Each structure stands twice: as structure tokens, then as C-alpha cells.
PDB file of C-alpha atoms in Angstrom:
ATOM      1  CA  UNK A   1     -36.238  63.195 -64.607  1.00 93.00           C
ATOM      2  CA  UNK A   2     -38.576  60.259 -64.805  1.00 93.00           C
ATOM      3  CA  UNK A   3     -41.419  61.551 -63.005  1.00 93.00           C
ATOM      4  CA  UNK A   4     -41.299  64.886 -64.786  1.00 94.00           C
ATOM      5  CA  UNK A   5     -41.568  62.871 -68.202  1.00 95.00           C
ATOM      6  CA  UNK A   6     -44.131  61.231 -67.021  1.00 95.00           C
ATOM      7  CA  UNK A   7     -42.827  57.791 -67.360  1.00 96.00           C
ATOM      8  CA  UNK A   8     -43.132  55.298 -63.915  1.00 94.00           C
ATOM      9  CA  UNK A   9     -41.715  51.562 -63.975  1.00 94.00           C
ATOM     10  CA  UNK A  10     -44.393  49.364 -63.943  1.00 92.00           C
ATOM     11  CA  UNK A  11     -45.378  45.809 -64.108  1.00 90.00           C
ATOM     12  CA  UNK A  12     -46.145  44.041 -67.855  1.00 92.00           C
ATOM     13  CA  UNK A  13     -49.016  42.331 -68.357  1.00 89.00           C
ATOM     14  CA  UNK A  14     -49.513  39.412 -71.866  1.00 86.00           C
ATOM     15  CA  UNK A  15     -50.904  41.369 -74.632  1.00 86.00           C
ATOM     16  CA  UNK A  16     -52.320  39.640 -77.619  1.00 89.00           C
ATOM     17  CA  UNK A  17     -53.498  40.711 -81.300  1.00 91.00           C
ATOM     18  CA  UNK A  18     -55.901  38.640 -83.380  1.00 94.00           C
ATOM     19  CA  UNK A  19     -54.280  38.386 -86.990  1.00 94.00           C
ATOM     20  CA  UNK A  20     -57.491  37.937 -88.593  1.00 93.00           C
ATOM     21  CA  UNK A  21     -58.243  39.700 -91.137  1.00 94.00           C
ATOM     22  CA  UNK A  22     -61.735  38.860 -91.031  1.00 94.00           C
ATOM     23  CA  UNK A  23     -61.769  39.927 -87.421  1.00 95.00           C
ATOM     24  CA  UNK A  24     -64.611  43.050 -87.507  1.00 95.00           C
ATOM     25  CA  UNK A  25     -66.381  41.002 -90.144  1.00 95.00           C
ATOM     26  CA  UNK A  26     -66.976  37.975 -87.537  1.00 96.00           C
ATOM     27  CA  UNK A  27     -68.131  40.571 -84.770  1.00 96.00           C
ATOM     28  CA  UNK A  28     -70.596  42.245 -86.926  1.00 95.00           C
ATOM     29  CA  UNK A  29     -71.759  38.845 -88.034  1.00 95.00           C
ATOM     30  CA  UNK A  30     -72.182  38.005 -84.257  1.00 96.00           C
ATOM     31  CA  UNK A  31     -73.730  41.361 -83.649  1.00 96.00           C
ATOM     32  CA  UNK A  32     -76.594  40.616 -86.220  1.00 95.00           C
ATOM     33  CA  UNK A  33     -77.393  36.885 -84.973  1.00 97.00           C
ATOM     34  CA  UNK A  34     -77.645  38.712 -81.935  1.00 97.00           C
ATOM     35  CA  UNK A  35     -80.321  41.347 -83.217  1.00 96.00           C
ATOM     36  CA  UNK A  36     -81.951  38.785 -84.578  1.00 96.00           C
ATOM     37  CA  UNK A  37     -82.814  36.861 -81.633  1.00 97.00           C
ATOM     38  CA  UNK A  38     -83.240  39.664 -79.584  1.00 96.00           C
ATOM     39  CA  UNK A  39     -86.748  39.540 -81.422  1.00 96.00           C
ATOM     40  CA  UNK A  40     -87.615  35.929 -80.604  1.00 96.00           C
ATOM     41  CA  UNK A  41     -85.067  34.923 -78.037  1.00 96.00           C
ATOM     42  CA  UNK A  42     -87.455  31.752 -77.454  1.00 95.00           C
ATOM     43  CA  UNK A  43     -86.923  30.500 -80.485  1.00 97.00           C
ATOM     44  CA  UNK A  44     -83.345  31.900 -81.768  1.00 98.00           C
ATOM     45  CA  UNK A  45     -81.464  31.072 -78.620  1.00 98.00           C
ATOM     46  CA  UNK A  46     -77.689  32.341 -78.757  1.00 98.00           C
ATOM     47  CA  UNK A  47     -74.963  30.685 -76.873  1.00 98.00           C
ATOM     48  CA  UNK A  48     -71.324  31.692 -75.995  1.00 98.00           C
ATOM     49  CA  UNK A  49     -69.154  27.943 -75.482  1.00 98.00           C
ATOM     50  CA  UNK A  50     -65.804  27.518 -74.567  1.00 98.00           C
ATOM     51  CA  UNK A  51     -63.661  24.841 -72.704  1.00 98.00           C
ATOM     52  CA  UNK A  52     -61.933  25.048 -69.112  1.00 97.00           C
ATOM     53  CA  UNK A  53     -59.156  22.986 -68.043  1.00 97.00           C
ATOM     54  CA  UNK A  54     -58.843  22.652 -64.044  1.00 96.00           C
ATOM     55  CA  UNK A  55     -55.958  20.944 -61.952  1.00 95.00           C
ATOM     56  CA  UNK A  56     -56.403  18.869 -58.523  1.00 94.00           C
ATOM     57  CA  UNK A  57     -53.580  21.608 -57.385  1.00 95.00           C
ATOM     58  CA  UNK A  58     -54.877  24.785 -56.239  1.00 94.00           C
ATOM     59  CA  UNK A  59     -53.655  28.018 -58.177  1.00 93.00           C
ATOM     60  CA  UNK A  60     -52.298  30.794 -56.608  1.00 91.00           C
ATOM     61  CA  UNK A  61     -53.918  34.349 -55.904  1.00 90.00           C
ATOM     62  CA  UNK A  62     -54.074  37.155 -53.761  1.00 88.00           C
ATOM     63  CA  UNK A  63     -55.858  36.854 -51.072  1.00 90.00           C
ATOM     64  CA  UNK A  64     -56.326  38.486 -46.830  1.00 90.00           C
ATOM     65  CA  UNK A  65     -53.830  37.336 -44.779  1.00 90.00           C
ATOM     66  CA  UNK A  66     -53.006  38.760 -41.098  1.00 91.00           C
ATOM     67  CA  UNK A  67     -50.330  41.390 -41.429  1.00 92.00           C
ATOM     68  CA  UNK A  68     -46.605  40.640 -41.123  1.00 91.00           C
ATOM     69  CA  UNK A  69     -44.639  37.977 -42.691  1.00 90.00           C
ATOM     70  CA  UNK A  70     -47.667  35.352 -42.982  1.00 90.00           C
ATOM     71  CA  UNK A  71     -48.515  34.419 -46.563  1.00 91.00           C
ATOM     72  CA  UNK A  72     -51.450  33.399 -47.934  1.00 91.00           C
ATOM     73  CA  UNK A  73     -50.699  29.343 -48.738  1.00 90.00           C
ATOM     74  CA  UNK A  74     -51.847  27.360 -51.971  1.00 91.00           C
ATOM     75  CA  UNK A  75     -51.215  24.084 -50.106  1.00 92.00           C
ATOM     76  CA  UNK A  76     -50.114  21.383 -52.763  1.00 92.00           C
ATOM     77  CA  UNK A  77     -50.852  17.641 -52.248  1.00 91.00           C
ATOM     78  CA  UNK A  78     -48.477  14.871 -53.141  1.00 90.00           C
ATOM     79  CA  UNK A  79     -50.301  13.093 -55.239  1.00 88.00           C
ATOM     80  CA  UNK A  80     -50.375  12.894 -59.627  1.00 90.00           C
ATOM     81  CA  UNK A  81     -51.708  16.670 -60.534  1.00 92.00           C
ATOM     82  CA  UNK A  82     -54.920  15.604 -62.140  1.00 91.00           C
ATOM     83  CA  UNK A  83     -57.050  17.774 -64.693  1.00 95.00           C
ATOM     84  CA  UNK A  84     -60.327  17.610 -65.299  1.00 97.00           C
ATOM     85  CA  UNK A  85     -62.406  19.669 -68.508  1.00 98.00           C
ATOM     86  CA  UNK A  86     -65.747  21.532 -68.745  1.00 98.00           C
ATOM     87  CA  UNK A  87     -67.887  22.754 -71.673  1.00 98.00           C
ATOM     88  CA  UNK A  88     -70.102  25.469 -71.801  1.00 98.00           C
ATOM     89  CA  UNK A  89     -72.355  27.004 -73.403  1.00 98.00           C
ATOM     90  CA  UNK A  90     -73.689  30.424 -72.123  1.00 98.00           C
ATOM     91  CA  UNK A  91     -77.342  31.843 -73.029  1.00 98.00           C
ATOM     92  CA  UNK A  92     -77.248  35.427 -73.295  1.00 98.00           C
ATOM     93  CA  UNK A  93     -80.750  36.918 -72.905  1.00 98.00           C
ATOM     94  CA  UNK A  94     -81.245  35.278 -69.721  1.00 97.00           C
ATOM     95  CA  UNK A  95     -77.678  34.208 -68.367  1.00 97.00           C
ATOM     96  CA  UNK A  96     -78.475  29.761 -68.112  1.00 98.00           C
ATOM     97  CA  UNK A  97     -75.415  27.780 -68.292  1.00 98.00           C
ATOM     98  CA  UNK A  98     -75.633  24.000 -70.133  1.00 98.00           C
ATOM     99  CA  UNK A  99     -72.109  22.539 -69.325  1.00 98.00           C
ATOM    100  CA  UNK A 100     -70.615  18.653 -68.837  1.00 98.00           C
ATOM    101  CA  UNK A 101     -67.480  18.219 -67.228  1.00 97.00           C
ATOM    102  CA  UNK A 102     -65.503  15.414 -68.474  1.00 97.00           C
ATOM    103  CA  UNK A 103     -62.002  14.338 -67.926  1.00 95.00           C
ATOM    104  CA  UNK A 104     -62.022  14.867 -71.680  1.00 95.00           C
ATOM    105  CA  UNK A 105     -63.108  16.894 -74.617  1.00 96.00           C
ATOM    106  CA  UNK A 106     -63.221  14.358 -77.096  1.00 96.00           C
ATOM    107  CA  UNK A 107     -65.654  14.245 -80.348  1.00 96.00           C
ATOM    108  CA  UNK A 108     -67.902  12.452 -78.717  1.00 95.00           C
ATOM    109  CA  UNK A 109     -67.899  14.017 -75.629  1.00 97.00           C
ATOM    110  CA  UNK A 110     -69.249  16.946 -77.843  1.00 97.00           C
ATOM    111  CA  UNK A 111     -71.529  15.081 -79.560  1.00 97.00           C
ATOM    112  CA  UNK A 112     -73.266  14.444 -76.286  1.00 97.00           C
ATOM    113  CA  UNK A 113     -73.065  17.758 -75.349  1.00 98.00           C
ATOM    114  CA  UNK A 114     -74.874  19.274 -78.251  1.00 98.00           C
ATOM    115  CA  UNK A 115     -77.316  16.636 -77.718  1.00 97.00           C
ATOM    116  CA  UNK A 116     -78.006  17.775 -73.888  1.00 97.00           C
ATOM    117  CA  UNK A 117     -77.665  21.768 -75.344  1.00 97.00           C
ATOM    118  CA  UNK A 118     -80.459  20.760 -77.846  1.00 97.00           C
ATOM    119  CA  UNK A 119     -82.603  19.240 -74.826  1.00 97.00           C
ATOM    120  CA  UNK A 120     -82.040  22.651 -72.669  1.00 97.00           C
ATOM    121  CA  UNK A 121     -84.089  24.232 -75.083  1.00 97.00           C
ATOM    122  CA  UNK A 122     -86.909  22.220 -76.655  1.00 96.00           C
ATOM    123  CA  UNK A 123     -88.716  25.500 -78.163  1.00 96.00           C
ATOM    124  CA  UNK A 124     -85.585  26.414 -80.189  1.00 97.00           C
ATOM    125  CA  UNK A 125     -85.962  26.751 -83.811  1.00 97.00           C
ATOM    126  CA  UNK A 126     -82.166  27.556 -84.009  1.00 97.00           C
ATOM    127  CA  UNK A 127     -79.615  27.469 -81.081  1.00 98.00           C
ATOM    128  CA  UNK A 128     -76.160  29.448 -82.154  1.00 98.00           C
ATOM    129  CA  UNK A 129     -72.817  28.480 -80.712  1.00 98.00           C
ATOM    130  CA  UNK A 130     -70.368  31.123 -80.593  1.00 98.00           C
ATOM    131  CA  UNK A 131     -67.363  30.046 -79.999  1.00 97.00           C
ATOM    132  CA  UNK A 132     -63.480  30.085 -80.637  1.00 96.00           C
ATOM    133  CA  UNK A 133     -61.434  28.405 -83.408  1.00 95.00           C
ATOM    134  CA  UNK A 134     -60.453  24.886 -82.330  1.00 94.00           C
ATOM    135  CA  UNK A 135     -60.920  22.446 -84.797  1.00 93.00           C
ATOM    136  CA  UNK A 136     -62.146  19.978 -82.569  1.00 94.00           C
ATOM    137  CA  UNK A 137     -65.181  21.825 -82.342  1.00 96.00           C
ATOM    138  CA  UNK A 138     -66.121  21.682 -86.599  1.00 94.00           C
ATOM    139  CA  UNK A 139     -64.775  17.781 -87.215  1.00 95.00           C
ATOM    140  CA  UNK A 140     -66.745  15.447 -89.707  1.00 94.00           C
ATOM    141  CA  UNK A 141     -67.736  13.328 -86.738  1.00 95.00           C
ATOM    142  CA  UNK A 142     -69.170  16.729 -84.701  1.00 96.00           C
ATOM    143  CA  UNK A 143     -70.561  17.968 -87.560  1.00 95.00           C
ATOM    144  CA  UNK A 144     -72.317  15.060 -88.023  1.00 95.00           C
ATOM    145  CA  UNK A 145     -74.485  15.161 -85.411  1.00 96.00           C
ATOM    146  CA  UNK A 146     -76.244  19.207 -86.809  1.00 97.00           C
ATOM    147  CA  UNK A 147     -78.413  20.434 -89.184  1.00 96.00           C
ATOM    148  CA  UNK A 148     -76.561  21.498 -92.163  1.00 94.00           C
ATOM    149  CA  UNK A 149     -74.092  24.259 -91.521  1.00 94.00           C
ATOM    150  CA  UNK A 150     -73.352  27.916 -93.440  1.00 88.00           C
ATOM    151  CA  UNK A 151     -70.004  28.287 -92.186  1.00 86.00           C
ATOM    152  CA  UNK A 152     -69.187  31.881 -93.364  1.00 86.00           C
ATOM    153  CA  UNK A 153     -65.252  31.323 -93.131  1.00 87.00           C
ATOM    154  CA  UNK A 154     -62.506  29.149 -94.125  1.00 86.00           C
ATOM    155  CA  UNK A 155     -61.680  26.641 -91.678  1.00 88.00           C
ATOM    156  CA  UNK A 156     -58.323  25.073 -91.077  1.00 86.00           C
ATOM    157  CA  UNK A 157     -58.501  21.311 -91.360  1.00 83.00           C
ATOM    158  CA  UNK A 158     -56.092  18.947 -89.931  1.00 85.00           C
ATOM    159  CA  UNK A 159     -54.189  16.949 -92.942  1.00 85.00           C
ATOM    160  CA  UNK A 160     -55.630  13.782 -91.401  1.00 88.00           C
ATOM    161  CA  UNK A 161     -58.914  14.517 -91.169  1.00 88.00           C
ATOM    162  CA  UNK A 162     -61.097  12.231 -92.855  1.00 89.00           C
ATOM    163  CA  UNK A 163     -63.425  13.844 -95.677  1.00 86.00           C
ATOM    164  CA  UNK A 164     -66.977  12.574 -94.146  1.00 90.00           C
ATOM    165  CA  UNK A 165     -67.890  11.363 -90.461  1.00 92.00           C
ATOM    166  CA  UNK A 166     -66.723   8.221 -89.366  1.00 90.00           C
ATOM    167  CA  UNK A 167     -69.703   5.040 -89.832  1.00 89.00           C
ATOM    168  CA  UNK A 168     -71.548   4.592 -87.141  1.00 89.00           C
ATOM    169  CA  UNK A 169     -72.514   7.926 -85.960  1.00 92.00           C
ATOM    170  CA  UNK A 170     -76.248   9.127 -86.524  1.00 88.00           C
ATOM    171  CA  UNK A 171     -77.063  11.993 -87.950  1.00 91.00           C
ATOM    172  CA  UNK A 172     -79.193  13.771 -85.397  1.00 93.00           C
ATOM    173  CA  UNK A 173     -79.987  17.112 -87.283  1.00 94.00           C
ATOM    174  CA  UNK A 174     -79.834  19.099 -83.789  1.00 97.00           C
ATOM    175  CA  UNK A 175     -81.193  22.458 -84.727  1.00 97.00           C
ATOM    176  CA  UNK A 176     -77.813  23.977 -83.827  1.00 98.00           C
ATOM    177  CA  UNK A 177     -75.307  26.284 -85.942  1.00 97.00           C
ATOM    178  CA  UNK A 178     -71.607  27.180 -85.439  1.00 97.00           C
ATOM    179  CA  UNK A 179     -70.506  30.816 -85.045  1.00 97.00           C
ATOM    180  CA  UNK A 180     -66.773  31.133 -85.387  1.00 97.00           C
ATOM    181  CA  UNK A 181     -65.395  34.168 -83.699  1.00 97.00           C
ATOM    182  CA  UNK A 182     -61.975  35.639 -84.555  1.00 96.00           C
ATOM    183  CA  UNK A 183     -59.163  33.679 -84.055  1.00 95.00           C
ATOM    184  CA  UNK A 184     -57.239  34.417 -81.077  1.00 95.00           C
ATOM    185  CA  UNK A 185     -59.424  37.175 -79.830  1.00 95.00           C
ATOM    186  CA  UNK A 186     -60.728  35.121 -76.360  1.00 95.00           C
ATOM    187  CA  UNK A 187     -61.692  38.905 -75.249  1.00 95.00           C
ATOM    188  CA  UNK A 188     -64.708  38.144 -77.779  1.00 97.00           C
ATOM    189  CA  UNK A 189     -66.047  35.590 -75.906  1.00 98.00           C
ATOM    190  CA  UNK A 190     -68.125  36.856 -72.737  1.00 98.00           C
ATOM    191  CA  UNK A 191     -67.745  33.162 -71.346  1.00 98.00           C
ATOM    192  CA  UNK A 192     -63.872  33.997 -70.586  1.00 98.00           C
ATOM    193  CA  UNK A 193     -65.384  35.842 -67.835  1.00 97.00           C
ATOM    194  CA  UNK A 194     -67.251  33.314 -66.111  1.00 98.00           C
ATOM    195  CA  UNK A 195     -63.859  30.864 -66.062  1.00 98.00           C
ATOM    196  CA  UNK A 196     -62.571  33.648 -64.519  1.00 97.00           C
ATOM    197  CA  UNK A 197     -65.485  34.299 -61.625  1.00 97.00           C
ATOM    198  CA  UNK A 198     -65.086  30.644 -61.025  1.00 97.00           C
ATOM    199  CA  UNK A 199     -61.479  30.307 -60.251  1.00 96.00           C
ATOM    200  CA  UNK A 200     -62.122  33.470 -58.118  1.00 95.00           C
ATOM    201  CA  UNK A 201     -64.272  31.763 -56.061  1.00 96.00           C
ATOM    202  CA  UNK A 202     -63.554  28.183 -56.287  1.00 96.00           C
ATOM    203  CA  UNK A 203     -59.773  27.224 -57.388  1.00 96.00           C
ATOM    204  CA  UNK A 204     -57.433  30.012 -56.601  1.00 95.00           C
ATOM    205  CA  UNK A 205     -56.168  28.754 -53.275  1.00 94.00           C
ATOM    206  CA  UNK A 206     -58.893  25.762 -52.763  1.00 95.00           C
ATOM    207  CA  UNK A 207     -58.592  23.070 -49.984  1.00 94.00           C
ATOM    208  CA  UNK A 208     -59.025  20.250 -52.209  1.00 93.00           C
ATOM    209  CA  UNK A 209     -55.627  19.410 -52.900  1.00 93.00           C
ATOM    210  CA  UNK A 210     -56.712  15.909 -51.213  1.00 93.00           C
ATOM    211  CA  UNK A 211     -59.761  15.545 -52.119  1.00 94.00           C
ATOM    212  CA  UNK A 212     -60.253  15.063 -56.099  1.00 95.00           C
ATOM    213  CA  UNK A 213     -64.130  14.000 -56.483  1.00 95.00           C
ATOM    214  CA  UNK A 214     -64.875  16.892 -54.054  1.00 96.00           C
ATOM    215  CA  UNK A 215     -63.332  19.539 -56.046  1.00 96.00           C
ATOM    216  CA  UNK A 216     -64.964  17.978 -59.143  1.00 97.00           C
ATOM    217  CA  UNK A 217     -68.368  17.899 -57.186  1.00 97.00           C
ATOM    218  CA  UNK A 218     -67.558  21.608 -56.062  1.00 97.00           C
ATOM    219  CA  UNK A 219     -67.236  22.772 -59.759  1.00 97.00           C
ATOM    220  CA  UNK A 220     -70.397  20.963 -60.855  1.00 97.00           C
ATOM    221  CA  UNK A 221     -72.071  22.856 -58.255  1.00 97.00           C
ATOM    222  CA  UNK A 222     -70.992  26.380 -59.017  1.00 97.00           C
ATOM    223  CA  UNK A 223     -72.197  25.732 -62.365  1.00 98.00           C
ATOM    224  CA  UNK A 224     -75.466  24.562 -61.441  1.00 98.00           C
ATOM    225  CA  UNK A 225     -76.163  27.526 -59.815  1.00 97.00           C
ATOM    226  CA  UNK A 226     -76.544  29.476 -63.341  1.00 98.00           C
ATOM    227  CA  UNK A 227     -78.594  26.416 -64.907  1.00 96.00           C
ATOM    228  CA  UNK A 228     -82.276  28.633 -64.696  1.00 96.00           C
ATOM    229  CA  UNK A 229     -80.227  31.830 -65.477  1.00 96.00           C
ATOM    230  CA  UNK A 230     -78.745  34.535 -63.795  1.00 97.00           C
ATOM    231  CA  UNK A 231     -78.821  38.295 -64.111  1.00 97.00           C
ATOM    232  CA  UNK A 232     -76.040  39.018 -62.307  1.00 97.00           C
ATOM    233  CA  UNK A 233     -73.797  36.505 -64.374  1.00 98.00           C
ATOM    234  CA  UNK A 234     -74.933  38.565 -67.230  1.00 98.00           C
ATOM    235  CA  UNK A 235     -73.716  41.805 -65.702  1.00 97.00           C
ATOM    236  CA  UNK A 236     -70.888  40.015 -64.591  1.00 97.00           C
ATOM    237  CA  UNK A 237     -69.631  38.741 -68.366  1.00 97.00           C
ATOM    238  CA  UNK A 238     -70.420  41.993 -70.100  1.00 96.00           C
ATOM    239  CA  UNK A 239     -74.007  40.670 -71.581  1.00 97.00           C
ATOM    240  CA  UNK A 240     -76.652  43.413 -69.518  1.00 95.00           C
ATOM    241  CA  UNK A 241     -76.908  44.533 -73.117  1.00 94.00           C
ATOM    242  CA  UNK A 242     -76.726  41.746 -75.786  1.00 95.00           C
ATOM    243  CA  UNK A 243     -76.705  43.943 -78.525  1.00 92.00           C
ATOM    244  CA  UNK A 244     -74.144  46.613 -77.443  1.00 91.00           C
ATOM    245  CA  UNK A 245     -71.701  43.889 -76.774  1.00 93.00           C
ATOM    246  CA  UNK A 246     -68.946  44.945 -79.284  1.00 92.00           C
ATOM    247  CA  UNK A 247     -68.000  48.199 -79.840  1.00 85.00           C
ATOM    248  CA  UNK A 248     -67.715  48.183 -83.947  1.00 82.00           C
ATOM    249  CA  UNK A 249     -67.063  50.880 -85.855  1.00 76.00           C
ATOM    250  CA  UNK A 250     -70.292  52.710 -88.384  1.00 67.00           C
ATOM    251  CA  UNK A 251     -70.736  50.878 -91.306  1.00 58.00           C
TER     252      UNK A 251
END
């Protein structure tokens, strides 16, 4: 009866729905900085950021195993399950990577960041940051360190945040704005993509279990491979086509 209805049993897989209702608004806004640079890329440089959180445990995957009973084995070590983060920011006309890997994302470790993203491109007039909804990533003390921001969209602010950046921190005036994409809509961000390549290649199953500063050093690797840009990330992510990278409906 089933199978003349159609109907098979199958396995689920996580399904999410942005609630925003400013979601096809953001996009098009995206969209258009996109256009836009696509006529001076040099100078309007457009980035995609987002965070990564790895563990000194491998993950587990499918991969070739001889046939049988063998199994393909995530060994696990016996020692404290570290985690280590990366930032990065991907350019989208020519596929270069700026990243720092840090055992933290803290304020400041952004503020550095920003500052090394600014010095990745020294002919930018304007360097946008697309990126998700965190509010780590618009603080006072971030915010700080750009040139004024135009930020389109309200914002949710934590009740104790303070009002203006802490003292101490210079105001740098990086020539970088912040892009906000629709909140929780990480199918938005081409970037996803490239978290996934890498645990692909490098985490799912990894021999490292032992060796933490190797596995750190192996990451930082990977990702220096994209630093001059690569065309096949770009296919890779979604991004052979800038401008065609959400499918909106006609205005």
C-alpha cells in the first residue's frame, strides 16, 4: 500500500526557518552591495565572516573501509577535549581567505582581526562584512575600532552592555562596514560551506587526537592555502557568480 502511495520511510534531516521578517529585505540589501562592487571590486571589497569551533577529538564521518564487519574508527584520546576558534572572512570576487585562529573569540580578538582584514586590502575604500547575528560581532568596544556604521536593522543589545566603548580603546576608523544577514538563516552565508570542506578534509576522523598543536598547525595550513584566492573555493561555496547568489523574487 505504501509504495503504491508513493510514500517510503526515510531518514529526517534538522530543518530550520529564519523568523525574520526582514529576511528578503537583508538579501536584496546584500545583493546590491554586491552589484556594487562588482564594478570596482578593488576598491569595494565584500567579505562573507563567520566563526568555527573545532575539538582536539576527531568527529565522526563516513568514510572507505575494507568490506565486512571493519568500521571506519574516530580514535579518541584520553586527554581534556580541547577547542580551539577561527574567524573568517571570505572575499568573493576572487575567493582569499583572512582568518586568525584563537582559542577565543573575544572583543578584542576581533578588534585585531579587523585590523589584519583592513591590512589584507590596503586599496579598499570600503571592505563589507557579511555576516550572521551575534552580538559579539556589533559591541561598543568592536564598534569602536570602524568608521561610522549605517546599520540598516535593529540590533538586539545585551541589558549589560555599556552605552559607549570601554576607555582605552582607539578609535581606528578601519574603512570597514557591517552587513547583518537574516537571523538564523546560516544557508545565507557562502562561508558555511568552506567549514564544511574543511572538516571534510581535515577533522572528520583526523589522527590528531594526541597531538593538539599539530591539529591546530594543520588547520592554519588549510586555510592558508586560500590566502591569494581560489577559484575553485568559489565554485565550491556557491560564489562562481557573485551576483546570482540569492535567488529573490522580482521586485
Amino acid at each position: 500500500m505504501l509504495k503504491r502511495l508513493g510514500i517510503r520511510y526515510k531518514q529526517a534531516r534538522d530543518y530550520l526557518r529564519s523568523p525574520d521578517e526582514n529576511y528578503i529585505a537583508k538579501l536584496q540589501e546584500v545583493q546590491q552591495i554586491i552589484q556594487r562592487s562588482a564594478e570596482d571590486p578593488e576598491h569595494i571589497v565584500v567579505l562573507f565572516l563567520d566563526e568555527l569551533t573545532f575539538y582536539r577529538q576527531p568527529s565522526l564521518a563516513r568514510a572507505y573501509e575494507r568490506s565486512g564487519k571493519a568500521q571506519p574508527l574516530a580514535r579518541l584520546g584520553h586527554r581534556t577535549n580541547y577547542t580551539s576558534r577561527i574567524v573568517a572572512g571570505m572575499e568573493i570576487w576572487q575567493g582569499k581567505v583572512v582568518y586568525l585562529q584563537r582559542s577565543k573569540i573575544t572583543l578584542a580578538t576581533l578588534r585585531v582581526y579587523y585590523q589584519h582584514l583592513a591590512d589584507s586590502f590596503p586599496e579598499a575604500e570600503t571592505i563589507y562584512v557579511i555576516q550572521d547575528n551575534w552580538p559579539v560581532h556589533y559591541h561598543p568596544d568592536v564598534l569602536a575600532v570602524l568608521m561610522e556604521q549605517e546599520l540598516q536593522w535593529p540590533l538586539r543589545k545585551l541589558q549589560n552592555w555599556p552605552a559607549e566603548p570601554r576607555k582605552g580603546i582607539q578609535s581606528l576608523n578601519l574603512p570597514i562596514k557591517l552587513v547583518f544577514l537574516p537571523s538564523y538563516a546560516p544557508w545565507t552565508n557562502p562561508i558555511e560551506k568552506l567549514w564544511r570542506k574543511m572538516k571534510q578534509e581535515v577533522l572528520h576522523l583526523h589522527r590528531y587526537e594526541d597531538h593538539w598543536d599539530e591539529l591546530r598547525d594543520r588547520m592554519s595550513n588549510y586555510l592558508d592555502h586560500y590566502s591569494t584566492g581560489s577559484a575553485e573555493l568559489l565554485h565550491y561555496v556557491g560564489l562562481s557568480k557573485p551576483e546570482t547568489l540569492y535567488k529573490l523574487p522580482a521586485s
